[in-house]
Amino acid sequence: MEDIPKETQRFRVRGHLWLESEKDRFLGPGRIELMEKIKEHGSISKAASAMGMSYKKAWNLVLSMNSQVEKPLVLTQTGGSRGGGAVVTPEGEHYIEAYKALVVRFQEFLANETRHLQG
Amino acid sequence: MEDIPKETQRFRVRGHLWLESEKDRFLGPGRIELMEKIKEHGSISKAASAMGMSYKKAWNLVLSMNSQVEKPLVLTQTGGSRGGGAVVTPEGEHYIEAYKALVVRFQEFLANETRHLQG
DNA sequence: TAGCGTTATATATCGAGATATATAACGGGT
DNA sequence: ACCCGTTATATATCTCGATATATAACGCTA
């Protein structure tokens, strides 16, 4: 590594990280952010528009996440005094925390590898 | 982490990794594979078709890589007895090796995190 | 029973990226 | 002078995912 030219200084190591099951993605940055926005706004539609995402896409993500676990990460309710809404369950919150901790370790890995590269 | 339900067993941590400069991607899995195919076949067009990629895309990747370093990673030649061709320079080979070593460490990270998640 | 905001779902439209097609240039061989 | 396979480049076409649009259902309110 020590004979990589100086210009290597300009490069950074970057990456993406996610959890997946047999064939489907389970959790990634977008799904985590969506759950956080649902926590904040109390509905899928408001969460979606808050992050510039179509309702349909957000709905599909919730469907995908919930379909891969026994206890759903997001509960939805149609109708009612406010028309309905969505909440993140304790299970959902747990995954959010676990994912964030994972990302912290990943960022350390990337920073370390970038340092290594630029040696 | 210890109170994540059993079904977490089914999830793996996966990821992508690449090198980038200020605004452009520099090296990722596709570009590395392309350089390896160029080494193998001696031309961009053969390398591209060998990995089911259009010549145009392969050419753009070579252009992008070479534009980000002083000494090009891939040298091309037009015309001549065989019509032309392309070769990977020692600098290119060096980056291939550095990237592969990085990927090995990344795979270890992912395996470790998957184990941690399922622990 | 009518109104409301939302979830839930299907269908249609659009646009970006990929692919296909075309053409020029290159330079050695014959 | 012409042929060859490749690099180099522009343009046209296509495809698929994303987005937009539309509609139904839900359940509380009043």
Coordinates of C-alpha atoms (C1' of nucleotides) in Angstrom, one line a residue:
Chain A
M1 CA 0.0 0.0 0.0
E2 CA 2.9 2.3 0.6
D3 CA 3.7 2.8 -3.0
I4 CA 0.4 4.1 -4.1
P5 CA 0.9 7.5 -5.6
K6 CA 0.2 10.7 -3.7
E7 CA -3.0 11.4 -5.6
T8 CA -4.7 8.5 -3.7
Q9 CA -5.0 11.1 -1.0
R10 CA -8.0 12.4 -2.9
F11 CA -10.0 9.2 -2.6
R12 CA -12.3 8.1 0.2
V13 CA -13.7 4.7 1.0
R14 CA -17.5 4.8 1.1
G15 CA -20.2 2.2 1.3
H16 CA -23.8 1.2 1.8
L17 CA -25.1 -1.2 4.4
W18 CA -28.3 -3.1 4.9
L19 CA -30.0 -6.2 6.4
E20 CA -31.6 -8.7 4.2
S21 CA -33.3 -12.1 4.4
E22 CA -33.3 -14.9 1.8
K23 CA -34.5 -12.8 -1.1
D24 CA -35.8 -9.4 0.1
R25 CA -34.1 -6.4 1.6
F26 CA -35.2 -5.9 5.2
L27 CA -33.6 -2.8 6.5
G28 CA -31.5 0.0 5.0
P29 CA -31.0 3.7 5.4
G30 CA -34.3 4.6 3.6
R31 CA -36.5 2.3 5.7
I32 CA -34.9 3.4 8.9
E33 CA -35.5 7.1 8.0
L34 CA -39.0 6.2 7.1
M35 CA -39.7 4.7 10.5
E36 CA -38.2 7.7 12.2
K37 CA -40.5 10.0 10.2
I38 CA -43.5 7.8 11.0
K39 CA -42.6 8.2 14.7
E40 CA -42.4 11.9 14.2
H41 CA -45.5 12.5 12.2
G42 CA -47.8 9.7 13.2
S43 CA -48.8 8.7 9.6
I44 CA -47.2 7.0 6.6
S45 CA -48.5 9.7 4.2
K46 CA -47.0 12.6 6.3
A47 CA -43.8 10.7 6.8
A48 CA -43.5 10.0 3.0
S49 CA -44.1 13.6 2.0
A50 CA -41.7 14.8 4.7
M51 CA -38.9 12.9 3.0
G52 CA -40.0 13.6 -0.5
M53 CA -41.1 10.0 -1.1
S54 CA -44.4 8.9 -2.8
Y55 CA -47.0 7.4 -0.5
K56 CA -47.0 4.3 -2.6
K57 CA -43.3 3.7 -2.2
A58 CA -43.5 4.3 1.6
W59 CA -46.4 1.9 1.9
N60 CA -44.6 -0.8 -0.1
L61 CA -41.6 -0.4 2.3
V62 CA -43.8 -0.8 5.3
L63 CA -45.4 -3.8 3.7
S64 CA -42.0 -5.4 3.0
M65 CA -40.6 -4.8 6.5
N66 CA -43.7 -6.1 8.3
S67 CA -43.9 -9.2 6.1
Q68 CA -40.5 -10.3 7.2
V69 CA -41.0 -10.5 10.9
E70 CA -43.6 -12.0 13.2
K71 CA -44.4 -8.8 15.1
P72 CA -44.8 -5.9 12.8
L73 CA -42.5 -2.9 13.0
V74 CA -45.2 -0.5 12.0
L75 CA -48.9 -0.6 12.9
T76 CA -51.4 1.1 10.7
Q77 CA -55.0 2.1 11.3
T78 CA -57.5 3.2 8.8
G79 CA -60.5 5.4 9.6
G80 CA -61.2 6.9 13.0
S81 CA -61.3 10.4 14.3
R82 CA -58.2 11.6 12.5
G83 CA -58.8 9.4 9.5
G84 CA -56.2 6.9 10.6
G85 CA -52.4 6.8 11.1
A86 CA -49.4 4.7 11.8
V87 CA -47.1 4.0 14.7
V88 CA -43.7 2.3 15.2
T89 CA -43.9 -0.6 17.6
P90 CA -41.3 -1.4 20.3
E91 CA -39.9 -4.0 17.9
G92 CA -39.5 -1.3 15.3
E93 CA -37.8 1.0 17.8
H94 CA -35.5 -1.8 18.7
Y95 CA -34.4 -2.4 15.1
I96 CA -33.8 1.3 14.6
E97 CA -31.4 1.3 17.6
A98 CA -29.7 -1.8 16.5
Y99 CA -29.2 -0.5 13.0
K100 CA -27.9 2.9 14.2
A101 CA -25.3 1.1 16.3
L102 CA -24.3 -1.0 13.3
V103 CA -23.9 2.2 11.2
V104 CA -21.6 3.7 13.8
R105 CA -19.3 0.7 13.6
F106 CA -19.5 0.9 9.8
Q107 CA -18.5 4.5 9.8
E108 CA -15.5 3.7 11.9
F109 CA -14.5 0.9 9.5
L110 CA -14.8 3.3 6.5
A111 CA -12.8 6.1 8.3
N112 CA -10.2 3.6 9.2
E113 CA -9.9 2.2 5.7
T114 CA -9.8 5.7 4.2
R115 CA -6.9 6.5 6.6
H116 CA -5.3 3.2 5.6
L117 CA -5.6 4.0 1.9
Q118 CA -4.2 7.5 2.3
G119 CA -1.4 6.1 4.6
Chain B
M1 CA -28.9 -6.8 21.2
E2 CA -29.7 -9.9 23.2
D3 CA -33.5 -9.3 23.3
I4 CA -33.9 -9.2 19.5
P5 CA -36.4 -12.0 18.6
K6 CA -35.2 -15.3 17.2
E7 CA -36.4 -14.5 13.7
T8 CA -33.4 -12.1 13.5
Q9 CA -31.5 -15.3 12.7
R10 CA -32.8 -15.0 9.2
F11 CA -31.2 -11.7 8.5
R12 CA -27.7 -11.0 7.1
V13 CA -25.7 -7.8 7.1
R14 CA -24.7 -7.0 3.5
G15 CA -23.1 -4.0 1.9
H16 CA -21.4 -2.3 -1.0
L17 CA -18.0 -0.6 -1.0
W18 CA -16.3 1.8 -3.3
L19 CA -13.7 4.5 -3.7
E20 CA -14.7 8.0 -4.7
S21 CA -13.2 11.4 -5.2
E22 CA -14.8 14.8 -4.7
K23 CA -17.8 14.1 -6.9
D24 CA -17.2 11.0 -9.0
R25 CA -17.0 7.4 -8.2
F26 CA -13.5 6.1 -8.8
L27 CA -13.5 2.3 -8.1
G28 CA -16.1 -0.2 -7.3
P29 CA -16.9 -3.9 -8.0
G30 CA -17.9 -3.2 -11.6
R31 CA -14.8 -1.2 -12.5
I32 CA -12.5 -3.7 -10.9
E33 CA -14.1 -6.6 -12.8
L34 CA -13.9 -4.6 -16.0
M35 CA -10.1 -4.1 -15.5
E36 CA -9.7 -7.8 -14.8
K37 CA -11.6 -8.7 -18.0
I38 CA -9.5 -6.2 -20.0
K39 CA -6.3 -8.0 -18.6
E40 CA -7.8 -11.3 -19.7
H41 CA -9.0 -10.4 -23.2
G42 CA -6.8 -7.5 -24.2
S43 CA -9.6 -5.2 -25.4
I44 CA -12.4 -3.1 -24.0
S45 CA -15.0 -4.5 -26.4
K46 CA -14.2 -8.1 -25.6
A47 CA -14.1 -7.3 -21.8
A48 CA -17.5 -5.6 -22.0
S49 CA -19.2 -8.4 -23.9
A50 CA -17.6 -11.0 -21.6
M51 CA -19.4 -9.4 -18.7
G52 CA -22.6 -8.6 -20.5
M53 CA -21.9 -4.9 -20.5
S54 CA -22.3 -2.5 -23.5
Y55 CA -19.1 -1.2 -25.0
K56 CA -20.3 2.3 -24.4
K57 CA -20.7 1.8 -20.7
A58 CA -17.3 0.1 -20.4
W59 CA -15.7 2.9 -22.3
N60 CA -17.3 5.5 -20.1
L61 CA -16.0 3.6 -17.0
V62 CA -12.5 3.5 -18.4
L63 CA -12.7 7.2 -19.2
S64 CA -13.9 8.0 -15.7
M65 CA -11.2 6.0 -14.0
N66 CA -8.4 7.4 -16.1
S67 CA -9.6 11.0 -15.7
Q68 CA -9.1 10.8 -11.9
V69 CA -5.5 9.8 -11.8
E70 CA -2.3 11.1 -13.3
K71 CA -1.1 7.8 -14.7
P72 CA -3.9 6.0 -16.5
L73 CA -5.1 2.6 -15.2
V74 CA -6.0 1.4 -18.7
L75 CA -4.1 2.2 -21.9
T76 CA -6.0 2.0 -25.2
Q77 CA -4.7 1.8 -28.8
T78 CA -6.7 2.3 -32.0
G79 CA -5.8 0.7 -35.3
G80 CA -2.8 -1.6 -35.9
S81 CA -2.5 -5.2 -36.9
R82 CA -5.3 -6.4 -34.6
G83 CA -7.4 -3.2 -34.9
G84 CA -6.3 -2.0 -31.5
G85 CA -6.8 -3.0 -27.9
A86 CA -6.4 -2.1 -24.3
V87 CA -4.1 -3.1 -21.5
V88 CA -4.1 -2.6 -17.7
T89 CA -1.1 -0.6 -16.5
P90 CA 1.0 -1.4 -13.4
E91 CA -0.9 1.4 -11.7
G92 CA -4.2 -0.3 -12.6
E93 CA -2.9 -3.7 -11.3
H94 CA -1.9 -2.0 -8.1
Y95 CA -5.4 -0.6 -7.5
I96 CA -6.9 -4.0 -8.3
E97 CA -4.8 -5.6 -5.5
A98 CA -5.5 -2.8 -3.1
Y99 CA -9.2 -3.0 -3.7
K100 CA -9.3 -6.7 -3.3
A101 CA -7.5 -6.5 0.0
L102 CA -10.0 -3.9 1.1
V103 CA -12.9 -6.2 0.1
V104 CA -11.5 -9.0 2.2
R105 CA -11.5 -6.8 5.3
F106 CA -15.0 -5.7 4.5
Q107 CA -16.3 -9.3 4.2
E108 CA -14.8 -9.9 7.6
F109 CA -16.6 -6.9 9.0
L110 CA -19.9 -8.1 7.5
A111 CA -19.5 -11.6 8.7
N112 CA -18.7 -10.3 12.1
E113 CA -21.7 -8.0 12.2
T114 CA -24.0 -10.8 11.0
R115 CA -22.7 -13.0 13.8
H116 CA -23.2 -10.1 16.2
L117 CA -26.8 -9.6 15.0
Q118 CA -27.7 -13.3 15.3
G119 CA -25.8 -13.8 18.5
Chain C
dT1 C1' -75.8 9.9 6.8
dA2 C1' -72.5 12.9 5.2
dG3 C1' -67.8 14.5 5.9
dC4 C1' -63.0 14.0 7.1
dG5 C1' -58.0 12.3 6.5
dT6 C1' -56.0 8.4 6.2
dT7 C1' -54.8 3.6 4.7
dA8 C1' -55.0 0.4 0.8
dT9 C1' -54.8 -0.8 -4.1
dA10 C1' -55.0 -0.5 -9.1
dT11 C1' -53.9 1.7 -13.3
dA12 C1' -51.7 5.1 -16.3
dT13 C1' -48.1 8.2 -17.4
dC14 C1' -43.4 9.8 -17.4
dG15 C1' -38.5 10.1 -17.5
dA16 C1' -33.8 8.5 -16.7
dG17 C1' -30.7 5.3 -17.7
dA18 C1' -29.5 1.6 -20.5
dT19 C1' -29.3 -0.3 -24.9
dA20 C1' -29.1 -0.3 -29.8
dT21 C1' -27.7 1.7 -34.0
dA22 C1' -24.7 4.3 -36.8
dT23 C1' -20.4 6.5 -38.2
dA24 C1' -15.8 8.1 -38.1
dA25 C1' -11.0 7.3 -37.1
dC26 C1' -7.1 4.6 -36.5
dG27 C1' -3.0 2.0 -38.3
dG28 C1' -1.0 -2.1 -39.7
dG29 C1' -1.5 -6.1 -43.2
dT30 C1' -2.3 -7.7 -47.8
Chain D
dA1 C1' -5.9 1.3 -52.2
dC2 C1' -8.6 -1.6 -49.5
dC3 C1' -9.8 -4.6 -45.6
dC4 C1' -9.9 -5.6 -40.8
dG5 C1' -11.1 -5.1 -35.7
dT6 C1' -10.8 -2.0 -32.6
dT7 C1' -11.3 2.6 -30.2
dA8 C1' -14.0 6.8 -30.1
dT9 C1' -18.4 9.3 -30.3
dA10 C1' -23.1 10.8 -31.4
dT11 C1' -27.8 9.9 -31.8
dA12 C1' -32.0 7.2 -31.5
dT13 C1' -34.8 3.8 -29.3
dC14 C1' -36.4 1.1 -25.6
dT15 C1' -37.4 -0.6 -21.1
dC16 C1' -38.3 -0.5 -16.5
dG17 C1' -38.8 1.7 -12.3
dA18 C1' -40.7 5.7 -10.3
dT19 C1' -44.2 8.9 -10.2
dA20 C1' -48.7 10.6 -10.8
dT21 C1' -53.5 9.8 -10.8
dA22 C1' -57.7 7.6 -9.5
dT23 C1' -60.7 5.0 -6.5
dA24 C1' -62.3 2.3 -2.7
dA25 C1' -62.5 1.3 2.2
dC26 C1' -62.2 2.5 6.8
dG27 C1' -64.1 4.3 11.2
dC28 C1' -64.8 8.2 14.1
dT29 C1' -67.4 12.8 14.3
dA30 C1' -71.4 15.4 14.5

